[in-house]
Amino acid sequence: MEIFYDIKDTMIVPECAATIGVFDGVHAGHRQVIKQMMDEAQQHGYKSMVITFDKLPQQLFVPGFQAQLITTLDEKIQLLGELGIDYLVVLPFDMQIAQLTAREFMAQILHEHLNVKALCIGYDNQFGRGRQETFGDYVEYGKALNIHVFKAMEVCPDGFDVPVSSSLIRHLITEEGKVFEASQMLNYYYTLTGRVVTGEHIGTGLGYPTANVMSDNAEKLIPADGVYAVLASIDGSEPMQAMMNIGKRPTFNGKQRTLEVNILDFKGDLYGKQVSISFVKLVRLEQHFSSADELKRQIEKDEVLIRDIFEKIIK
């Protein structure tokens, strides 16, 4: 996959079939759109191209907006690269791009710079200033520019009766903690990376020493407060089975939200190390216990459940 960050560098690209979008998460719905675009490219002898942006539109227009990303730009690029596309164009979402109408975008960007001959539109996707134009408008603009515009089909994963969307996945992860259900829509486990920092050693006192993880990227979403079965990779090591607690530790009147991971059957110093956490399944949402002993008994039950989860899901 060849990556372009400046459309001026794309003047020599051959005829392409393309699709455009933010593609946060590169989920099953995105993959279906990209597959249909690639099928069109193969059928007509075009190269395949994905066009995306370096940020969310809200980050430009909404003051104080705090992004909650499923994937960082680097993660998105890696996932898109695994799909076999020929070209990836990463456009800076700035005022110059934002002010283009759909017609202007198709003429100035797709036609003049990117040599797009076929454009696959996601079933719920709109682009251009104000997102005011319809799929029918895109088709008409395409005819004038010799660009065949077609719409991708909706995707509903097994067990779901709604189409996949990034907003639905964000809701499942951040509001309900349903990371396993989200993974079925993503085709991979949601992953968060951070550095191990000094904590309050509460877990050690309970017999479950934890590594306190500080996320590397403030824009990455954090799952709902609760206990999770996770896979933990230390400085790029093979993933290890672990349990993770996210929350404010209400049993100890905690005020600050923390991310603490206990790697099962692991002994060693983790301070300062890079940890990659892949969320496998929610065990329970955060709750208050009447004493430290009651919490410890619950953690022991959590560990049994988590080991059983890995026995069933991973193996």
PDB file of N, CA, C and O in Angstrom, residues 35-103:
ATOM      1  N   LYS A  35     -14.331  -3.605   0.405  1.00  0.00           N
ATOM      2  CA  LYS A  35     -14.350  -4.800  -0.444  1.00  0.00           C
ATOM      3  C   LYS A  35     -15.134  -4.549  -1.728  1.00  0.00           C
ATOM      4  O   LYS A  35     -14.697  -4.951  -2.823  1.00  0.00           O
ATOM      5  N   GLN A  36     -16.292  -3.892  -1.619  1.00  0.00           N
ATOM      6  CA  GLN A  36     -17.073  -3.606  -2.817  1.00  0.00           C
ATOM      7  C   GLN A  36     -16.325  -2.661  -3.747  1.00  0.00           C
ATOM      8  O   GLN A  36     -16.397  -2.792  -4.968  1.00  0.00           O
ATOM      9  N   MET A  37     -15.612  -1.707  -3.172  1.00  0.00           N
ATOM     10  CA  MET A  37     -14.788  -0.816  -3.993  1.00  0.00           C
ATOM     11  C   MET A  37     -13.678  -1.596  -4.694  1.00  0.00           C
ATOM     12  O   MET A  37     -13.418  -1.406  -5.894  1.00  0.00           O
ATOM     13  N   MET A  38     -13.039  -2.515  -3.978  1.00  0.00           N
ATOM     14  CA  MET A  38     -11.955  -3.305  -4.568  1.00  0.00           C
ATOM     15  C   MET A  38     -12.480  -4.243  -5.651  1.00  0.00           C
ATOM     16  O   MET A  38     -11.802  -4.478  -6.661  1.00  0.00           O
ATOM     17  N   ASP A  39     -13.690  -4.774  -5.447  1.00  0.00           N
ATOM     18  CA  ASP A  39     -14.301  -5.614  -6.486  1.00  0.00           C
ATOM     19  C   ASP A  39     -14.530  -4.806  -7.764  1.00  0.00           C
ATOM     20  O   ASP A  39     -14.301  -5.294  -8.879  1.00  0.00           O
ATOM     21  N   GLU A  40     -14.995  -3.568  -7.595  1.00  0.00           N
ATOM     22  CA  GLU A  40     -15.213  -2.680  -8.745  1.00  0.00           C
ATOM     23  C   GLU A  40     -13.886  -2.389  -9.454  1.00  0.00           C
ATOM     24  O   GLU A  40     -13.806  -2.396 -10.684  1.00  0.00           O
ATOM     25  N   ALA A  41     -12.840  -2.156  -8.658  1.00  0.00           N
ATOM     26  CA  ALA A  41     -11.522  -1.880  -9.231  1.00  0.00           C
ATOM     27  C   ALA A  41     -11.023  -3.067 -10.048  1.00  0.00           C
ATOM     28  O   ALA A  41     -10.538  -2.919 -11.179  1.00  0.00           O
ATOM     29  N   GLN A  42     -11.172  -4.257  -9.481  1.00  0.00           N
ATOM     30  CA  GLN A  42     -10.702  -5.459 -10.180  1.00  0.00           C
ATOM     31  C   GLN A  42     -11.490  -5.685 -11.473  1.00  0.00           C
ATOM     32  O   GLN A  42     -10.918  -6.054 -12.504  1.00  0.00           O
ATOM     33  N   GLN A  43     -12.782  -5.451 -11.410  1.00  0.00           N
ATOM     34  CA  GLN A  43     -13.634  -5.678 -12.574  1.00  0.00           C
ATOM     35  C   GLN A  43     -13.251  -4.777 -13.749  1.00  0.00           C
ATOM     36  O   GLN A  43     -13.322  -5.194 -14.906  1.00  0.00           O
ATOM     37  N   HIS A  44     -12.806  -3.561 -13.464  1.00  0.00           N
ATOM     38  CA  HIS A  44     -12.529  -2.599 -14.531  1.00  0.00           C
ATOM     39  C   HIS A  44     -11.033  -2.331 -14.737  1.00  0.00           C
ATOM     40  O   HIS A  44     -10.659  -1.482 -15.556  1.00  0.00           O
ATOM     41  N   GLY A  45     -10.201  -3.046 -14.005  1.00  0.00           N
ATOM     42  CA  GLY A  45      -8.764  -2.866 -14.180  1.00  0.00           C
ATOM     43  C   GLY A  45      -8.228  -1.591 -13.551  1.00  0.00           C
ATOM     44  O   GLY A  45      -7.183  -1.084 -13.949  1.00  0.00           O
ATOM     45  N   TYR A  46      -8.956  -1.071 -12.534  1.00  0.00           N
ATOM     46  CA  TYR A  46      -8.501   0.121 -11.827  1.00  0.00           C
ATOM     47  C   TYR A  46      -7.628  -0.270 -10.633  1.00  0.00           C
ATOM     48  O   TYR A  46      -7.646  -1.407 -10.171  1.00  0.00           O
ATOM     49  N   LYS A  47      -6.892   0.687 -10.109  1.00  0.00           N
ATOM     50  CA  LYS A  47      -6.245   0.538  -8.814  1.00  0.00           C
ATOM     51  C   LYS A  47      -7.270   0.862  -7.734  1.00  0.00           C
ATOM     52  O   LYS A  47      -8.268   1.548  -7.980  1.00  0.00           O
ATOM     53  N   SER A  48      -7.045   0.361  -6.523  1.00  0.00           N
ATOM     54  CA  SER A  48      -7.975   0.613  -5.416  1.00  0.00           C
ATOM     55  C   SER A  48      -7.408   1.695  -4.507  1.00  0.00           C
ATOM     56  O   SER A  48      -6.214   1.744  -4.229  1.00  0.00           O
ATOM     57  N   MET A  49      -8.306   2.574  -4.026  1.00  0.00           N
ATOM     58  CA  MET A  49      -7.870   3.721  -3.228  1.00  0.00           C
ATOM     59  C   MET A  49      -8.861   3.988  -2.096  1.00  0.00           C
ATOM     60  O   MET A  49     -10.065   4.002  -2.299  1.00  0.00           O
ATOM     61  N   VAL A  50      -8.323   4.193  -0.907  1.00  0.00           N
ATOM     62  CA  VAL A  50      -9.112   4.650   0.239  1.00  0.00           C
ATOM     63  C   VAL A  50      -8.675   6.068   0.569  1.00  0.00           C
ATOM     64  O   VAL A  50      -7.485   6.355   0.684  1.00  0.00           O
ATOM     65  N   ILE A  51      -9.660   6.945   0.714  1.00  0.00           N
ATOM     66  CA  ILE A  51      -9.396   8.341   1.057  1.00  0.00           C
ATOM     67  C   ILE A  51      -9.945   8.587   2.455  1.00  0.00           C
ATOM     68  O   ILE A  51     -11.123   8.347   2.721  1.00  0.00           O
ATOM     69  N   THR A  52      -9.091   9.046   3.357  1.00  0.00           N
ATOM     70  CA  THR A  52      -9.520   9.312   4.727  1.00  0.00           C
ATOM     71  C   THR A  52      -8.949  10.642   5.180  1.00  0.00           C
ATOM     72  O   THR A  52      -8.325  11.369   4.406  1.00  0.00           O
ATOM     73  N   PHE A  53      -9.160  10.956   6.468  1.00  0.00           N
ATOM     74  CA  PHE A  53      -8.758  12.256   6.999  1.00  0.00           C
ATOM     75  C   PHE A  53      -7.917  12.080   8.264  1.00  0.00           C
ATOM     76  O   PHE A  53      -7.982  11.055   8.930  1.00  0.00           O
ATOM     77  N   ASP A  54      -7.145  13.102   8.582  1.00  0.00           N
ATOM     78  CA  ASP A  54      -6.251  13.006   9.736  1.00  0.00           C
ATOM     79  C   ASP A  54      -6.938  13.307  11.061  1.00  0.00           C
ATOM     80  O   ASP A  54      -6.344  13.126  12.126  1.00  0.00           O
ATOM     81  N   LYS A  55      -8.190  13.759  11.006  1.00  0.00           N
ATOM     82  CA  LYS A  55      -8.918  14.057  12.236  1.00  0.00           C
ATOM     83  C   LYS A  55     -10.418  14.007  11.983  1.00  0.00           C
ATOM     84  O   LYS A  55     -10.860  13.950  10.826  1.00  0.00           O
ATOM     85  N   LEU A  56     -11.199  14.032  13.059  1.00  0.00           N
ATOM     86  CA  LEU A  56     -12.650  14.070  12.940  1.00  0.00           C
ATOM     87  C   LEU A  56     -13.101  15.490  12.607  1.00  0.00           C
ATOM     88  O   LEU A  56     -12.511  16.461  13.085  1.00  0.00           O
ATOM     89  N   PRO A  57     -14.176  15.650  11.822  1.00  0.00           N
ATOM     90  CA  PRO A  57     -14.672  16.994  11.511  1.00  0.00           C
ATOM     91  C   PRO A  57     -14.989  17.824  12.747  1.00  0.00           C
ATOM     92  O   PRO A  57     -14.763  19.033  12.772  1.00  0.00           O
ATOM     93  N   GLN A  58     -15.490  17.172  13.817  1.00  0.00           N
ATOM     94  CA  GLN A  58     -15.845  17.899  15.037  1.00  0.00           C
ATOM     95  C   GLN A  58     -14.635  18.568  15.675  1.00  0.00           C
ATOM     96  O   GLN A  58     -14.768  19.585  16.365  1.00  0.00           O
ATOM     97  N   GLN A  59     -13.440  17.999  15.446  1.00  0.00           N
ATOM     98  CA  GLN A  59     -12.234  18.579  16.035  1.00  0.00           C
ATOM     99  C   GLN A  59     -11.905  19.939  15.426  1.00  0.00           C
ATOM    100  O   GLN A  59     -11.195  20.733  16.029  1.00  0.00           O
ATOM    101  N   LEU A  60     -12.443  20.201  14.247  1.00  0.00           N
ATOM    102  CA  LEU A  60     -12.226  21.486  13.591  1.00  0.00           C
ATOM    103  C   LEU A  60     -13.325  22.480  13.948  1.00  0.00           C
ATOM    104  O   LEU A  60     -13.060  23.676  14.120  1.00  0.00           O
ATOM    105  N   PHE A  61     -14.552  21.990  14.087  1.00  0.00           N
ATOM    106  CA  PHE A  61     -15.694  22.891  14.199  1.00  0.00           C
ATOM    107  C   PHE A  61     -16.262  23.057  15.606  1.00  0.00           C
ATOM    108  O   PHE A  61     -16.943  24.046  15.875  1.00  0.00           O
ATOM    109  N   VAL A  62     -16.028  22.102  16.499  1.00  0.00           N
ATOM    110  CA  VAL A  62     -16.649  22.150  17.823  1.00  0.00           C
ATOM    111  C   VAL A  62     -15.610  22.546  18.869  1.00  0.00           C
ATOM    112  O   VAL A  62     -14.704  21.760  19.164  1.00  0.00           O
ATOM    113  N   PRO A  63     -15.707  23.751  19.432  1.00  0.00           N
ATOM    114  CA  PRO A  63     -14.739  24.194  20.446  1.00  0.00           C
ATOM    115  C   PRO A  63     -14.719  23.254  21.652  1.00  0.00           C
ATOM    116  O   PRO A  63     -15.759  22.864  22.170  1.00  0.00           O
ATOM    117  N   GLY A  64     -13.524  22.873  22.066  1.00  0.00           N
ATOM    118  CA  GLY A  64     -13.384  22.010  23.231  1.00  0.00           C
ATOM    119  C   GLY A  64     -13.765  20.566  23.001  1.00  0.00           C
ATOM    120  O   GLY A  64     -13.824  19.782  23.958  1.00  0.00           O
ATOM    121  N   PHE A  65     -14.026  20.197  21.746  1.00  0.00           N
ATOM    122  CA  PHE A  65     -14.427  18.810  21.463  1.00  0.00           C
ATOM    123  C   PHE A  65     -13.297  17.850  21.805  1.00  0.00           C
ATOM    124  O   PHE A  65     -12.151  18.042  21.394  1.00  0.00           O
ATOM    125  N   GLN A  66     -13.620  16.816  22.565  1.00  0.00           N
ATOM    126  CA  GLN A  66     -12.655  15.786  22.937  1.00  0.00           C
ATOM    127  C   GLN A  66     -12.991  14.511  22.171  1.00  0.00           C
ATOM    128  O   GLN A  66     -14.011  13.882  22.419  1.00  0.00           O
ATOM    129  N   ALA A  67     -12.140  14.164  21.233  1.00  0.00           N
ATOM    130  CA  ALA A  67     -12.385  12.977  20.415  1.00  0.00           C
ATOM    131  C   ALA A  67     -12.338  11.721  21.279  1.00  0.00           C
ATOM    132  O   ALA A  67     -11.580  11.644  22.255  1.00  0.00           O
ATOM    133  N   GLN A  68     -13.171  10.750  20.935  1.00  0.00           N
ATOM    134  CA  GLN A  68     -13.104   9.417  21.518  1.00  0.00           C
ATOM    135  C   GLN A  68     -12.903   8.450  20.363  1.00  0.00           C
ATOM    136  O   GLN A  68     -13.859   7.996  19.729  1.00  0.00           O
ATOM    137  N   LEU A  69     -11.647   8.158  20.091  1.00  0.00           N
ATOM    138  CA  LEU A  69     -11.295   7.378  18.912  1.00  0.00           C
ATOM    139  C   LEU A  69     -11.231   5.893  19.220  1.00  0.00           C
ATOM    140  O   LEU A  69     -10.709   5.475  20.257  1.00  0.00           O
ATOM    141  N   ILE A  70     -11.742   5.104  18.291  1.00  0.00           N
ATOM    142  CA  ILE A  70     -11.549   3.656  18.363  1.00  0.00           C
ATOM    143  C   ILE A  70     -10.132   3.328  17.919  1.00  0.00           C
ATOM    144  O   ILE A  70      -9.470   2.461  18.488  1.00  0.00           O
ATOM    145  N   THR A  71      -9.666   4.044  16.903  1.00  0.00           N
ATOM    146  CA  THR A  71      -8.299   3.848  16.402  1.00  0.00           C
ATOM    147  C   THR A  71      -7.622   5.196  16.221  1.00  0.00           C
ATOM    148  O   THR A  71      -8.223   6.151  15.732  1.00  0.00           O
ATOM    149  N   THR A  72      -6.351   5.268  16.591  1.00  0.00           N
ATOM    150  CA  THR A  72      -5.546   6.437  16.259  1.00  0.00           C
ATOM    151  C   THR A  72      -5.274   6.408  14.756  1.00  0.00           C
ATOM    152  O   THR A  72      -5.550   5.406  14.075  1.00  0.00           O
ATOM    153  N   LEU A  73      -4.730   7.491  14.233  1.00  0.00           N
ATOM    154  CA  LEU A  73      -4.420   7.526  12.809  1.00  0.00           C
ATOM    155  C   LEU A  73      -3.442   6.417  12.439  1.00  0.00           C
ATOM    156  O   LEU A  73      -3.625   5.730  11.421  1.00  0.00           O
ATOM    157  N   ASP A  74      -2.424   6.207  13.263  1.00  0.00           N
ATOM    158  CA  ASP A  74      -1.447   5.144  12.968  1.00  0.00           C
ATOM    159  C   ASP A  74      -2.100   3.770  12.989  1.00  0.00           C
ATOM    160  O   ASP A  74      -1.809   2.912  12.141  1.00  0.00           O
ATOM    161  N   GLU A  75      -2.993   3.534  13.954  1.00  0.00           N
ATOM    162  CA  GLU A  75      -3.682   2.241  14.022  1.00  0.00           C
ATOM    163  C   GLU A  75      -4.585   2.056  12.808  1.00  0.00           C
ATOM    164  O   GLU A  75      -4.665   0.956  12.241  1.00  0.00           O
ATOM    165  N   LYS A  76      -5.258   3.122  12.415  1.00  0.00           N
ATOM    166  CA  LYS A  76      -6.146   3.057  11.251  1.00  0.00           C
ATOM    167  C   LYS A  76      -5.345   2.739   9.993  1.00  0.00           C
ATOM    168  O   LYS A  76      -5.762   1.900   9.175  1.00  0.00           O
ATOM    169  N   ILE A  77      -4.210   3.392   9.833  1.00  0.00           N
ATOM    170  CA  ILE A  77      -3.369   3.135   8.666  1.00  0.00           C
ATOM    171  C   ILE A  77      -2.915   1.678   8.634  1.00  0.00           C
ATOM    172  O   ILE A  77      -2.925   1.027   7.581  1.00  0.00           O
ATOM    173  N   GLN A  78      -2.536   1.150   9.792  1.00  0.00           N
ATOM    174  CA  GLN A  78      -2.103  -0.247   9.852  1.00  0.00           C
ATOM    175  C   GLN A  78      -3.222  -1.200   9.457  1.00  0.00           C
ATOM    176  O   GLN A  78      -3.018  -2.140   8.673  1.00  0.00           O
ATOM    177  N   LEU A  79      -4.426  -0.962   9.989  1.00  0.00           N
ATOM    178  CA  LEU A  79      -5.569  -1.833   9.680  1.00  0.00           C
ATOM    179  C   LEU A  79      -5.947  -1.753   8.205  1.00  0.00           C
ATOM    180  O   LEU A  79      -6.234  -2.773   7.570  1.00  0.00           O
ATOM    181  N   LEU A  80      -5.942  -0.545   7.645  1.00  0.00           N
ATOM    182  CA  LEU A  80      -6.263  -0.390   6.222  1.00  0.00           C
ATOM    183  C   LEU A  80      -5.207  -1.074   5.359  1.00  0.00           C
ATOM    184  O   LEU A  80      -5.524  -1.656   4.318  1.00  0.00           O
ATOM    185  N   GLY A  81      -3.957  -1.016   5.798  1.00  0.00           N
ATOM    186  CA  GLY A  81      -2.881  -1.649   5.043  1.00  0.00           C
ATOM    187  C   GLY A  81      -3.013  -3.155   4.956  1.00  0.00           C
ATOM    188  O   GLY A  81      -2.479  -3.783   4.036  1.00  0.00           O
ATOM    189  N   GLU A  82      -3.736  -3.750   5.914  1.00  0.00           N
ATOM    190  CA  GLU A  82      -3.915  -5.202   5.927  1.00  0.00           C
ATOM    191  C   GLU A  82      -4.988  -5.664   4.948  1.00  0.00           C
ATOM    192  O   GLU A  82      -5.153  -6.863   4.739  1.00  0.00           O
ATOM    193  N   LEU A  83      -5.709  -4.720   4.323  1.00  0.00           N
ATOM    194  CA  LEU A  83      -6.841  -5.080   3.466  1.00  0.00           C
ATOM    195  C   LEU A  83      -6.460  -5.248   1.998  1.00  0.00           C
ATOM    196  O   LEU A  83      -7.292  -5.628   1.188  1.00  0.00           O
ATOM    197  N   GLY A  84      -5.222  -4.926   1.664  1.00  0.00           N
ATOM    198  CA  GLY A  84      -4.763  -5.162   0.294  1.00  0.00           C
ATOM    199  C   GLY A  84      -5.050  -4.045  -0.683  1.00  0.00           C
ATOM    200  O   GLY A  84      -5.005  -4.267  -1.905  1.00  0.00           O
ATOM    201  N   ILE A  85      -5.353  -2.843  -0.201  1.00  0.00           N
ATOM    202  CA  ILE A  85      -5.607  -1.731  -1.120  1.00  0.00           C
ATOM    203  C   ILE A  85      -4.290  -1.226  -1.716  1.00  0.00           C
ATOM    204  O   ILE A  85      -3.223  -1.420  -1.148  1.00  0.00           O
ATOM    205  N   ASP A  86      -4.398  -0.564  -2.865  1.00  0.00           N
ATOM    206  CA  ASP A  86      -3.196  -0.062  -3.533  1.00  0.00           C
ATOM    207  C   ASP A  86      -2.731   1.275  -2.973  1.00  0.00           C
ATOM    208  O   ASP A  86      -1.531   1.484  -2.763  1.00  0.00           O
ATOM    209  N   TYR A  87      -3.693   2.189  -2.747  1.00  0.00           N
ATOM    210  CA  TYR A  87      -3.339   3.537  -2.311  1.00  0.00           C
ATOM    211  C   TYR A  87      -4.188   3.956  -1.111  1.00  0.00           C
ATOM    212  O   TYR A  87      -5.389   3.689  -1.048  1.00  0.00           O
ATOM    213  N   LEU A  88      -3.539   4.664  -0.198  1.00  0.00           N
ATOM    214  CA  LEU A  88      -4.237   5.324   0.897  1.00  0.00           C
ATOM    215  C   LEU A  88      -3.891   6.801   0.848  1.00  0.00           C
ATOM    216  O   LEU A  88      -2.715   7.175   0.846  1.00  0.00           O
ATOM    217  N   VAL A  89      -4.921   7.637   0.790  1.00  0.00           N
ATOM    218  CA  VAL A  89      -4.732   9.088   0.781  1.00  0.00           C
ATOM    219  C   VAL A  89      -5.246   9.630   2.109  1.00  0.00           C
ATOM    220  O   VAL A  89      -6.410   9.463   2.450  1.00  0.00           O
ATOM    221  N   VAL A  90      -4.364  10.262   2.887  1.00  0.00           N
ATOM    222  CA  VAL A  90      -4.725  10.848   4.179  1.00  0.00           C
ATOM    223  C   VAL A  90      -4.772  12.366   4.002  1.00  0.00           C
ATOM    224  O   VAL A  90      -3.740  13.027   3.913  1.00  0.00           O
ATOM    225  N   LEU A  91      -5.983  12.905   3.928  1.00  0.00           N
ATOM    226  CA  LEU A  91      -6.155  14.340   3.716  1.00  0.00           C
ATOM    227  C   LEU A  91      -6.192  15.084   5.046  1.00  0.00           C
ATOM    228  O   LEU A  91      -6.829  14.618   5.996  1.00  0.00           O
ATOM    229  N   PRO A  92      -5.531  16.232   5.135  1.00  0.00           N
ATOM    230  CA  PRO A  92      -5.672  17.047   6.351  1.00  0.00           C
ATOM    231  C   PRO A  92      -7.059  17.669   6.377  1.00  0.00           C
ATOM    232  O   PRO A  92      -7.448  18.364   5.433  1.00  0.00           O
ATOM    233  N   PHE A  93      -7.821  17.407   7.437  1.00  0.00           N
ATOM    234  CA  PHE A  93      -9.154  18.005   7.510  1.00  0.00           C
ATOM    235  C   PHE A  93      -9.006  19.417   8.055  1.00  0.00           C
ATOM    236  O   PHE A  93      -9.072  19.660   9.264  1.00  0.00           O
ATOM    237  N   ASP A  94      -8.793  20.373   7.136  1.00  0.00           N
ATOM    238  CA  ASP A  94      -8.629  21.775   7.495  1.00  0.00           C
ATOM    239  C   ASP A  94      -9.756  22.585   6.865  1.00  0.00           C
ATOM    240  O   ASP A  94     -10.651  22.032   6.203  1.00  0.00           O
ATOM    241  N   MET A  95      -9.738  23.892   7.053  1.00  0.00           N
ATOM    242  CA  MET A  95     -10.814  24.733   6.542  1.00  0.00           C
ATOM    243  C   MET A  95     -10.889  24.689   5.018  1.00  0.00           C
ATOM    244  O   MET A  95     -11.968  24.801   4.440  1.00  0.00           O
ATOM    245  N   GLN A  96      -9.755  24.533   4.363  1.00  0.00           N
ATOM    246  CA  GLN A  96      -9.745  24.467   2.901  1.00  0.00           C
ATOM    247  C   GLN A  96     -10.540  23.264   2.408  1.00  0.00           C
ATOM    248  O   GLN A  96     -11.340  23.375   1.467  1.00  0.00           O
ATOM    249  N   ILE A  97     -10.334  22.122   3.046  1.00  0.00           N
ATOM    250  CA  ILE A  97     -11.087  20.915   2.690  1.00  0.00           C
ATOM    251  C   ILE A  97     -12.538  21.040   3.156  1.00  0.00           C
ATOM    252  O   ILE A  97     -13.486  20.702   2.430  1.00  0.00           O
ATOM    253  N   ALA A  98     -12.738  21.536   4.375  1.00  0.00           N
ATOM    254  CA  ALA A  98     -14.069  21.583   4.965  1.00  0.00           C
ATOM    255  C   ALA A  98     -15.032  22.481   4.199  1.00  0.00           C
ATOM    256  O   ALA A  98     -16.245  22.245   4.205  1.00  0.00           O
ATOM    257  N   GLN A  99     -14.504  23.499   3.532  1.00  0.00           N
ATOM    258  CA  GLN A  99     -15.369  24.445   2.822  1.00  0.00           C
ATOM    259  C   GLN A  99     -15.761  23.975   1.424  1.00  0.00           C
ATOM    260  O   GLN A  99     -16.595  24.605   0.757  1.00  0.00           O
ATOM    261  N   LEU A 100     -15.197  22.886   0.953  1.00  0.00           N
ATOM    262  CA  LEU A 100     -15.545  22.376  -0.366  1.00  0.00           C
ATOM    263  C   LEU A 100     -16.924  21.722  -0.338  1.00  0.00           C
ATOM    264  O   LEU A 100     -17.222  20.907   0.537  1.00  0.00           O
ATOM    265  N   THR A 101     -17.771  22.060  -1.303  1.00  0.00           N
ATOM    266  CA  THR A 101     -19.028  21.333  -1.466  1.00  0.00           C
ATOM    267  C   THR A 101     -18.705  19.948  -2.010  1.00  0.00           C
ATOM    268  O   THR A 101     -17.582  19.687  -2.457  1.00  0.00           O
ATOM    269  N   ALA A 102     -19.686  19.058  -1.969  1.00  0.00           N
ATOM    270  CA  ALA A 102     -19.467  17.719  -2.513  1.00  0.00           C
ATOM    271  C   ALA A 102     -19.067  17.800  -3.984  1.00  0.00           C
ATOM    272  O   ALA A 102     -18.174  17.072  -4.443  1.00  0.00           O
ATOM    273  N   ARG A 103     -19.712  18.682  -4.714  1.00  0.00           N
ATOM    274  CA  ARG A 103     -19.404  18.821  -6.142  1.00  0.00           C
ATOM    275  C   ARG A 103     -17.971  19.307  -6.340  1.00  0.00           C
ATOM    276  O   ARG A 103     -17.234  18.787  -7.185  1.00  0.00           O
TER     277      ARG A 103
END
